[in-house]
Coordinates of C-alpha atoms and ligand atoms in Angstrom, one line a residue:
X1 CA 46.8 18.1 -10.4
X2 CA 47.5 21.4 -10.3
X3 CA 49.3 23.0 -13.2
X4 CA 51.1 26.5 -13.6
X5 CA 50.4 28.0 -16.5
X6 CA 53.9 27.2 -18.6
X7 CA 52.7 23.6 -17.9
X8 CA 49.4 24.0 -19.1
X9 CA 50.9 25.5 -22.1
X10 CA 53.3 23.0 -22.7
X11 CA 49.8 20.4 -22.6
X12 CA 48.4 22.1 -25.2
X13 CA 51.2 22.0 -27.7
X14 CA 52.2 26.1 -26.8
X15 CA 56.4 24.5 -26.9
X16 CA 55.9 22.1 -30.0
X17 CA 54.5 18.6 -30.0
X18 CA 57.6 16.2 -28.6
X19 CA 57.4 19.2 -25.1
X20 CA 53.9 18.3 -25.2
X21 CA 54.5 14.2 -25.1
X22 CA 56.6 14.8 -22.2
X23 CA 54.5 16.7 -20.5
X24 CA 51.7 14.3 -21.2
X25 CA 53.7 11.5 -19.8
X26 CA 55.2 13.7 -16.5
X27 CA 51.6 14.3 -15.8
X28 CA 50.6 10.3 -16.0
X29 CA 53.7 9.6 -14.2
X30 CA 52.6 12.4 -11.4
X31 CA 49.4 10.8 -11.2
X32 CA 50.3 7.1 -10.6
X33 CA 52.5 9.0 -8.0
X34 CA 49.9 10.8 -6.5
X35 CA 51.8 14.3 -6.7
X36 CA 49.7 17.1 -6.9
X37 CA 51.8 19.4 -8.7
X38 CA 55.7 19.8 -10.7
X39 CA 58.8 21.5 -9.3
X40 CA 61.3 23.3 -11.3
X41 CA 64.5 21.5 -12.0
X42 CA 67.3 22.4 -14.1
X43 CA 69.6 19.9 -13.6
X44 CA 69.1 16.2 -14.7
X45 CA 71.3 13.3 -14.8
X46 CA 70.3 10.5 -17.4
X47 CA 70.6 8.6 -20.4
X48 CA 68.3 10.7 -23.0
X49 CA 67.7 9.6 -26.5
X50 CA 70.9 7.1 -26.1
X51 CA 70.5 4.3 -28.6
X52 CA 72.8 0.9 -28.9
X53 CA 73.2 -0.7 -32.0
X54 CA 70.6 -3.4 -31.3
X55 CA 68.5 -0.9 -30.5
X56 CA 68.7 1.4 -33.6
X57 CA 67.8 -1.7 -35.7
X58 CA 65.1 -2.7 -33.6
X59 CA 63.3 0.5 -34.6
X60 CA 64.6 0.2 -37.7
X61 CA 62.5 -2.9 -37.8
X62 CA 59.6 -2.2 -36.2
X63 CA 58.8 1.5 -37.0
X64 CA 61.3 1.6 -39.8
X65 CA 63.5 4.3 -38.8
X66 CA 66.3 3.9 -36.3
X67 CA 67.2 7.5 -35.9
X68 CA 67.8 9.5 -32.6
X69 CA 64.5 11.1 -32.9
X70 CA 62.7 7.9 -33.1
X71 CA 64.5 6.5 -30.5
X72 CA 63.5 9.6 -28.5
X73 CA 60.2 9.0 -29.4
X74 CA 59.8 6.3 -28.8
X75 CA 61.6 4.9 -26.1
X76 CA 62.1 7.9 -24.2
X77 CA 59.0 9.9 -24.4
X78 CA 57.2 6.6 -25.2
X79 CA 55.0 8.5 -28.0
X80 CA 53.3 7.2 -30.7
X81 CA 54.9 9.0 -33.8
X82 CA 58.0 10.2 -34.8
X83 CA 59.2 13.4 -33.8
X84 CA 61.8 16.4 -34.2
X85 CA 63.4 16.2 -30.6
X86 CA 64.1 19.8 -29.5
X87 CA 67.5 21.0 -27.3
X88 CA 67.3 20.6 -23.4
X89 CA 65.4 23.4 -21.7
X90 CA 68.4 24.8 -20.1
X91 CA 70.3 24.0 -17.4
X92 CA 72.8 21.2 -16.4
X93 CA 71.7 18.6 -18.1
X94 CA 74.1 15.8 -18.2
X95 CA 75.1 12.0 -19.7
X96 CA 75.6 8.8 -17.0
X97 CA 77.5 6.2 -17.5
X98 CA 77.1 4.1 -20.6
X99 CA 78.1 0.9 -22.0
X100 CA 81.6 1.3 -23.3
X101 CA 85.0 3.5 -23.4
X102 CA 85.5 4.3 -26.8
X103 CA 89.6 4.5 -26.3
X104 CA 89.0 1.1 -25.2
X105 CA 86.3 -0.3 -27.6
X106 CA 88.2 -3.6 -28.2
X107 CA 89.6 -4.6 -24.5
X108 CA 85.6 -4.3 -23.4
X109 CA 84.9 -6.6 -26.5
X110 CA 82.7 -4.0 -28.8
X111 CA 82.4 -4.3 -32.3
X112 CA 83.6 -1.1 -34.3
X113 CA 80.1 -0.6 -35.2
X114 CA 79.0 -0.3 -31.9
X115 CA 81.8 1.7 -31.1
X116 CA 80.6 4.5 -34.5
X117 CA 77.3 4.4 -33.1
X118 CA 78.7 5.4 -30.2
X119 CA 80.4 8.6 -31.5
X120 CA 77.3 9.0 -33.1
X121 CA 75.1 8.7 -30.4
X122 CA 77.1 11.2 -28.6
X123 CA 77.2 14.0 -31.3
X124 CA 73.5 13.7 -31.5
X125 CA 73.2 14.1 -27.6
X126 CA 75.7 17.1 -27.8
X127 CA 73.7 18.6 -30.3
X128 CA 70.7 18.3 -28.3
X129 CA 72.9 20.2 -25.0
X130 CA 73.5 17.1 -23.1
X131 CA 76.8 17.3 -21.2
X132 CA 78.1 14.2 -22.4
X133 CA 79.7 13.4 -18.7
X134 CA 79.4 10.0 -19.0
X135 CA 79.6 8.8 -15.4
X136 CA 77.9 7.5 -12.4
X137 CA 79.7 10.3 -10.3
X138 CA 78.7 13.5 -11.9
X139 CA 78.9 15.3 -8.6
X140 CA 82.8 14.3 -9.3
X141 CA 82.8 15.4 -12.7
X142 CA 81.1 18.9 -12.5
X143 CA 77.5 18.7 -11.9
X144 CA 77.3 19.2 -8.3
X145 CA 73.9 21.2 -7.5
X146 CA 73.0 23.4 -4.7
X147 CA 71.1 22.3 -1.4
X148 CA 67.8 22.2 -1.6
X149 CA 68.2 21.9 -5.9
X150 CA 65.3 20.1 -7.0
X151 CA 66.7 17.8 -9.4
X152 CA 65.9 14.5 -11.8
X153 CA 68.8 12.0 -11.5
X154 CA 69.1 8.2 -12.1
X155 CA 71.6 5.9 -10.8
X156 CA 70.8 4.9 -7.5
X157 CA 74.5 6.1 -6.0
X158 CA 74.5 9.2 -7.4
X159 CA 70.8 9.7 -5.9
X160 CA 71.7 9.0 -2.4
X161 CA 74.7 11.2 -2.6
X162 CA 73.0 13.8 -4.1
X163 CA 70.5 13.1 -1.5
X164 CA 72.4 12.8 1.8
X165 CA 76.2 14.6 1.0
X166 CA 75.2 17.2 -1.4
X167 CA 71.2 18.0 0.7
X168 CA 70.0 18.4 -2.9
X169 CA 66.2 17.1 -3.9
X170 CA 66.0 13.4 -6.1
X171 CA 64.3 10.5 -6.8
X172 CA 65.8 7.9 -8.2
X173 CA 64.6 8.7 -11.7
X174 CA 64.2 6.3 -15.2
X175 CA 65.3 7.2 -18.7
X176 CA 61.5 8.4 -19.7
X177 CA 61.2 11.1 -16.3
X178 CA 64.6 12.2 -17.3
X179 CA 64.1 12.6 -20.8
X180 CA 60.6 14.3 -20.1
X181 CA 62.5 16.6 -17.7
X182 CA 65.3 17.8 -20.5
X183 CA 62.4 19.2 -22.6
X184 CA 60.1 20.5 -19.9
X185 CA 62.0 21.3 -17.0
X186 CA 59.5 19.6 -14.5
X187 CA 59.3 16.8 -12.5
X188 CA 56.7 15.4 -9.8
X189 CA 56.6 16.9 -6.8
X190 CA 56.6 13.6 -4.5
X191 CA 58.9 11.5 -2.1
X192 CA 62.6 12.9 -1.9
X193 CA 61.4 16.4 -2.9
X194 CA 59.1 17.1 -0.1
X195 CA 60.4 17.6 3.3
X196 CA 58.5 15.5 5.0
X197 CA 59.7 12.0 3.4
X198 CA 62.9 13.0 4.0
X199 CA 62.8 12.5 7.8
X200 CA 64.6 9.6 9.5
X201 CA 62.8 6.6 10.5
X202 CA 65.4 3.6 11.3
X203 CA 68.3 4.9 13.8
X204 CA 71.7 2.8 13.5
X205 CA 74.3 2.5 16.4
X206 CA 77.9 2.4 15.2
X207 CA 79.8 0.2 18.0
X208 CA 82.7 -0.3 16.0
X209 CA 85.0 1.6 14.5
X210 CA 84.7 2.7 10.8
X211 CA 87.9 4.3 9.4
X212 CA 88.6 3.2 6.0
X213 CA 87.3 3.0 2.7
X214 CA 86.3 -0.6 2.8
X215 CA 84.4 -0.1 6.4
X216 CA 82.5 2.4 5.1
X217 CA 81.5 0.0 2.2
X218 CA 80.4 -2.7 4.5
X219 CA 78.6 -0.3 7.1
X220 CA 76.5 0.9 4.0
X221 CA 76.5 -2.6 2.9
X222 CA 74.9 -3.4 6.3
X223 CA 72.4 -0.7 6.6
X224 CA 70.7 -2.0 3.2
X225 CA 70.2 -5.0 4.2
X226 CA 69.0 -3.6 7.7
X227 CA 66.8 -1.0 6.5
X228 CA 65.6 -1.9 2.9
X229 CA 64.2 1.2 1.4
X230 CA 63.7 3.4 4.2
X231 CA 65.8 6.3 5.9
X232 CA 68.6 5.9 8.5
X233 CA 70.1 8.1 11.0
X234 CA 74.0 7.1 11.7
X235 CA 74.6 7.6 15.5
X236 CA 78.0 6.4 17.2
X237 CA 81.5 5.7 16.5
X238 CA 82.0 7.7 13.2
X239 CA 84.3 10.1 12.3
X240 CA 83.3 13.0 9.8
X241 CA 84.2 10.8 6.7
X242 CA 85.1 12.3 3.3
X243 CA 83.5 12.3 -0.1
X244 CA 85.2 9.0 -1.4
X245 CA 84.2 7.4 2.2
X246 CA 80.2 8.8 1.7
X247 CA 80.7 7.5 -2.4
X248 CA 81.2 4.2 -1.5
X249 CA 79.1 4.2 1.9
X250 CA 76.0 5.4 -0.4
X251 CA 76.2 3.5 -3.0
X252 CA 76.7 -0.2 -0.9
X253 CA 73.8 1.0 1.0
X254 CA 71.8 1.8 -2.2
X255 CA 72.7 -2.0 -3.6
X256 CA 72.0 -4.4 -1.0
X257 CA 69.2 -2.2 0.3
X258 CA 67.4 0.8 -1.7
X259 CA 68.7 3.5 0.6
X260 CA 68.1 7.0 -1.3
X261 CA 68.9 8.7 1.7
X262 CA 70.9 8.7 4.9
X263 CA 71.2 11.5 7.7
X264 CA 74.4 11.7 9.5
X265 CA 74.3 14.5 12.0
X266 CA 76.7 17.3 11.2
X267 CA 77.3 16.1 7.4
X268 CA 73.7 15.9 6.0
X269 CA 73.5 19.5 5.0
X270 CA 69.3 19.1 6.5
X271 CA 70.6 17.7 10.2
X272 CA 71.7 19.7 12.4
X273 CA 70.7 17.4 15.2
X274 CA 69.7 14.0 15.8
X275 CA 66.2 15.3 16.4
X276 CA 65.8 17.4 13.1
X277 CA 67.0 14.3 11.5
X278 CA 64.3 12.3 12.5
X279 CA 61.8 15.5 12.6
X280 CA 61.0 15.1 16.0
X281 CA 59.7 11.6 15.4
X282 CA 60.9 8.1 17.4
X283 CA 62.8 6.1 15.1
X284 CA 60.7 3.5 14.1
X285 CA 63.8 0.6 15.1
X286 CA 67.1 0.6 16.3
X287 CA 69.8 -1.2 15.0
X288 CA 73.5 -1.7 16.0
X289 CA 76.2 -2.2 14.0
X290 CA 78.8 -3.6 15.9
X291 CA 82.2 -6.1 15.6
X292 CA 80.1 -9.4 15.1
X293 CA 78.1 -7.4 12.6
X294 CA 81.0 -6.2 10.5
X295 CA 82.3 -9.7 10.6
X296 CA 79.7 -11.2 9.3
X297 CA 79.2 -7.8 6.3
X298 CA 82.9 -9.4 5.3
X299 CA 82.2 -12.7 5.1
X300 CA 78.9 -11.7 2.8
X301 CA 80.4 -10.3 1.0
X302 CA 83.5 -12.7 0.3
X303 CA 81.1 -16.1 0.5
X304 CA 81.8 -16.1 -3.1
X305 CA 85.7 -16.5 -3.3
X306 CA 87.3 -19.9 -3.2
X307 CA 90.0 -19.7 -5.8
X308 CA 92.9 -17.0 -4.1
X309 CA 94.0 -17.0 -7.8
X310 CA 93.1 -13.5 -9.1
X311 CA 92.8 -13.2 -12.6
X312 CA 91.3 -9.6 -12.4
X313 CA 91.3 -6.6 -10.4
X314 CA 88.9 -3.8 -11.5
X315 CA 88.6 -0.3 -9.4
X316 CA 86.3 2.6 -9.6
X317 CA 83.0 1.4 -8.6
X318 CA 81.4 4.2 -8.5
X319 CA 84.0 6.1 -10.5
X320 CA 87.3 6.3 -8.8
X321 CA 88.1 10.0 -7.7
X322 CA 91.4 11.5 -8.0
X323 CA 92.5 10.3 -4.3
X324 CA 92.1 6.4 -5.5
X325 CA 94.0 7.2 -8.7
X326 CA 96.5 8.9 -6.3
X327 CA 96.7 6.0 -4.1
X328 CA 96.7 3.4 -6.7
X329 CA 99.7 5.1 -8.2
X330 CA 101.3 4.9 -5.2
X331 CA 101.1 1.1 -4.2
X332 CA 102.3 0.2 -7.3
X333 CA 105.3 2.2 -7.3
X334 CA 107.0 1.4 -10.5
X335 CA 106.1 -2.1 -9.9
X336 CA 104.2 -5.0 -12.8
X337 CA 101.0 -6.5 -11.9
X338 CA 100.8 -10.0 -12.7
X339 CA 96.9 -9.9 -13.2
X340 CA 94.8 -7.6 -15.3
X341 CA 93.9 -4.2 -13.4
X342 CA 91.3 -1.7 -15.4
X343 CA 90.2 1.1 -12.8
X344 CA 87.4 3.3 -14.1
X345 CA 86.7 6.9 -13.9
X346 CA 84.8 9.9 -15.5
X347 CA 86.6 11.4 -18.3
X348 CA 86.9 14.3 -16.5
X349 CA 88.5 13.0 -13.2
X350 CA 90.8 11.0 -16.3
X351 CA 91.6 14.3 -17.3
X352 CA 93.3 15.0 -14.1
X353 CA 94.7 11.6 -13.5
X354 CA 96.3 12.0 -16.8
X355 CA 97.5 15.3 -15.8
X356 CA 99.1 14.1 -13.0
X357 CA 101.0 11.2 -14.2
X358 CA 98.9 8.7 -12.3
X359 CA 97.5 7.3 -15.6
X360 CA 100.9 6.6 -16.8
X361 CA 102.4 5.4 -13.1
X362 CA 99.0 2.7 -13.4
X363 CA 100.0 1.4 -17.4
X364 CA 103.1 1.6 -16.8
X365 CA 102.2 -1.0 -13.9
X366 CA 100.6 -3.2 -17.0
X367 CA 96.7 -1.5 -15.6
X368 CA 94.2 0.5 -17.9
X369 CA 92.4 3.1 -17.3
X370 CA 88.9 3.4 -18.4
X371 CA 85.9 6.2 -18.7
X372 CA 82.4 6.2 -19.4
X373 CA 81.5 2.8 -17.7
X374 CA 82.7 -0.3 -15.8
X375 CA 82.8 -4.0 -16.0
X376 CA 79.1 -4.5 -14.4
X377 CA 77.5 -2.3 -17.1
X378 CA 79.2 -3.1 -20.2
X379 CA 79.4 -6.3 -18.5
X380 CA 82.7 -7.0 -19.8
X381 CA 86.0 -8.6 -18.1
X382 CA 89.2 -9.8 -19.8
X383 CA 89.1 -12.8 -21.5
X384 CA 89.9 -15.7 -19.4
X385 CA 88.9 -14.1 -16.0
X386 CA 87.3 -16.4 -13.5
X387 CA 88.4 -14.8 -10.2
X388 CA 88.1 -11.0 -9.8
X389 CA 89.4 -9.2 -6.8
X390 CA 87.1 -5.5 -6.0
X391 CA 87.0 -3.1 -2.9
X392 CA 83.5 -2.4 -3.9
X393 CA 80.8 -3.5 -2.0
X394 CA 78.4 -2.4 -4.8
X395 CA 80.3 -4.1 -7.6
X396 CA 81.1 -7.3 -5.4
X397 CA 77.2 -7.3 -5.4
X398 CA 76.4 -6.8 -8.6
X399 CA 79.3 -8.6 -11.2
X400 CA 79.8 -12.0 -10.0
X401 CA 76.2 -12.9 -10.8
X402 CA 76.5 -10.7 -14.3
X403 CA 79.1 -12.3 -15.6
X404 CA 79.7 -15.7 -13.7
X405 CA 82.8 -15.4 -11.7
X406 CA 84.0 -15.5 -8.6
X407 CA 84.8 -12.2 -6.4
X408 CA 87.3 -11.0 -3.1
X409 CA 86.3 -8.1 -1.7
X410 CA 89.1 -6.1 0.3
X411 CA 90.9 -2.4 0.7
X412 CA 92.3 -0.8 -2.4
X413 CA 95.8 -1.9 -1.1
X414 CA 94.5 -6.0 -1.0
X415 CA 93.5 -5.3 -4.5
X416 CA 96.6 -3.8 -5.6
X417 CA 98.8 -6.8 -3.1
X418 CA 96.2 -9.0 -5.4
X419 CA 97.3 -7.0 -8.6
X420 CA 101.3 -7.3 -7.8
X421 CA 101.3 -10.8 -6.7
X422 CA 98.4 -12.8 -8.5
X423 CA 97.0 -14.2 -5.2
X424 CA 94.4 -13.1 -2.8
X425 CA 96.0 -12.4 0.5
X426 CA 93.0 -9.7 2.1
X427 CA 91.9 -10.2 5.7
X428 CA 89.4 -8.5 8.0
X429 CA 91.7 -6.8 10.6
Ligands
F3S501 FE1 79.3 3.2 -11.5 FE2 79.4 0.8 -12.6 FE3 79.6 1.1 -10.0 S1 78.2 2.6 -13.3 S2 78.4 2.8 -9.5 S3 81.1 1.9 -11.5 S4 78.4 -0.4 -11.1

């Protein structure tokens, strides 16, 4: 590889030993890559040094000390000793999503140990300069990076809107690259950083219509399954969409499939044209995406409801922005849900939500509203729930097989009709 000379110093132990374990382990990590050298990034989006309960006493076990530095240690930096951690190198360096809400400890079933390591966890992460954001939609919560920003982010919906939306630079990162970028700075130069892997190679005809939230869901839906892991070029029947459209769009795409990027001519900030997309290249297949095809994205993705009696309707997958909370607000309209409704957001957007009265409009409904994470990654539900209604393509992927129940997958306003009446009533129209 080729190193500049802050990265050499930082082998050789020039910013302390933990800067030089990361830097040991970007430059293995480079390797297996085959990168031949490190960007620059300043902004990174991950889970450093975070520590459950189990976790702590695992180390506590087995290397006898369950603090934040030898979780760092060794988890993150996945060194052999113990070691003071140092603050972030600088820069926008921010928390995802974790494991629990700590207003809402109890409802999400955690123990009120978990829930004081959790406060812990986060003081020690604050300490360290780690924006404790605490969400899988930073670019909703105040980390939104410039085109072309070279940056080290996981969560695989954030990527490909940081990707596609935003014309930033990512990978879809793990906890140890992250963490190794907060101390050094660096990441691999390879794949989603280098112009030329970010090119097109599968074009995809719209022949339908895609309006709404839920269309754009099942169109991403779609194109995961239809393109796996490479790039596609929308052509066709779509309208300029807007960010809550490309949120949920991305991240479908990014679940069925493992889309990190997408071009849409006009929107991607890199594609101008349908020939810069695809750098000049043919696309390697085309694909259309018409009526049939969105029929059969719906029935997918409902193939796992039978019962129309909904026990549970959760919103905000990703993180709901502060349109959803304004439209949930309104279609419930002073109204009481006969089901249990939590909708999940950063605290941030929550912030807002509260601000505008839409938190209170949504409890006074008999809802919750929820930060920091969401039923598939706490994997929590209220007790009792064996029918769930979503308008997330991702979540309707991911929770019935996490926690064994069976989904509907509709618009925000079948949810909410679900939420009001206690039965499923959503159709494809
Ligand atoms: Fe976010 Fe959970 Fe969905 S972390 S993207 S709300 S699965």
């Amino acid at each position: 590889m080729i190193l500049a000379d802050d990265e050499k110093a930082m082998l050789d132990g020039a910013g302390g030993i933990a800067r030089q374990r990361a830097m040991e382990l970007l430059v293995r990590y480079a390797e297996a890559l085959g990168a031949e050298r490190f960007v620059d990034t300043k902004n990174i989006a991950g889970v450093p040094g975070s520590s459950t309960v189990f976790l702590q006493k695992y180390f506590e076990e087995h290397a006898g000390d369950g603090s934040f530095e030898a979780v760092f240690s060794l988890y993150d930096l996945d060194a052999g000793e113990v070691m003071s951690i140092p603050s972030a190198a600088g820069g926008n360096c921010c928390h995802l999503q974790g494991g629990m809400d700590l207003a809402h400890g109890a409802d999400l079933g955690m123990s009120p140990e978990a829930m004081q390591h959790q406060r812990d966890d986060e003081a020690e992460l604050a300490r360290h300069g780690v924006r404790i954001m605490k969400t899988c939609t930073p670019y909703l919560a105040g980390n939104l990076p410039l085109k072309g920003e070279h940056c080290a982010w996981m969560e695989s919906s954030a990527v490909v809107y940081c990707n596609s939306v935003i014309g930033a630079r990512t990978n879809t990162e793990g906890r140890e690259s992250t963490s190794a970028a907060m101390l050094t700075g660096k990441i691999p130069d390879w794949g989603f950083h280098r112009d030329e892997y970010r090119r097109a190679t599968h074009l995809i005809e719209v022949e339908t219509p895609v309006e709404g939230v839920m269309d754009w869901g099942m169109l991403g839906y779609f194109i995961g399954y239809a393109v796996e892991e490479n790039i596609p070029v929308l052509t066709g029947s779509i309208r300029q969409a807007d960010p809550l459209r490309h949120k949920h769009f991305g991240a479908a795409a990014a679940s069925s499939g493992g889309v990190e990027m997408y071009h849409i001519v006009g929107v991607t900030p890199e594609s101008a044209t349908l020939e810069i997309a695809l750098g000049g290249r043919k696309p390697v297949a085309a694909i259309k995406y018409g009526s049939a095809e969105r029929r059969r994205v719906y029935e997918t993705l409902n193939a796992n409801g039978r019962d129309a009696n909904v026990v549970y309707v959760m919103l905000g997958c990703p993180h709901a922005s502060i349109d959803q909370f304004r439209e949930v607000a309104r279609l419930l309209d002073g109204r009481r849900i006969k089901t249990h409704l939590w909708m999940f957001t950063s605290r941030a957007v929550k912030t807002v939500a509260d601000m505008s009265g839409f938190t209170q409009k949504i409890e006074n409904a008999g809802g919750l509203v929820m930060t920091d994470t969401c039923s598939a990654i706490a994997r929590a539900v209220p007790k009792g729930t064996k029918v769930v209604a979503l308008d997330s393509a991702k979540q309707t992927h991911y929770l019935p097989a996490m926690v064994g129940v069976e989904a509907w997958f509709g618009t925000t306003e079948d949810c909410i009709h679900a939420a009001l009446t206690g039965r499923w009533a959503g159709e494809l129209l």
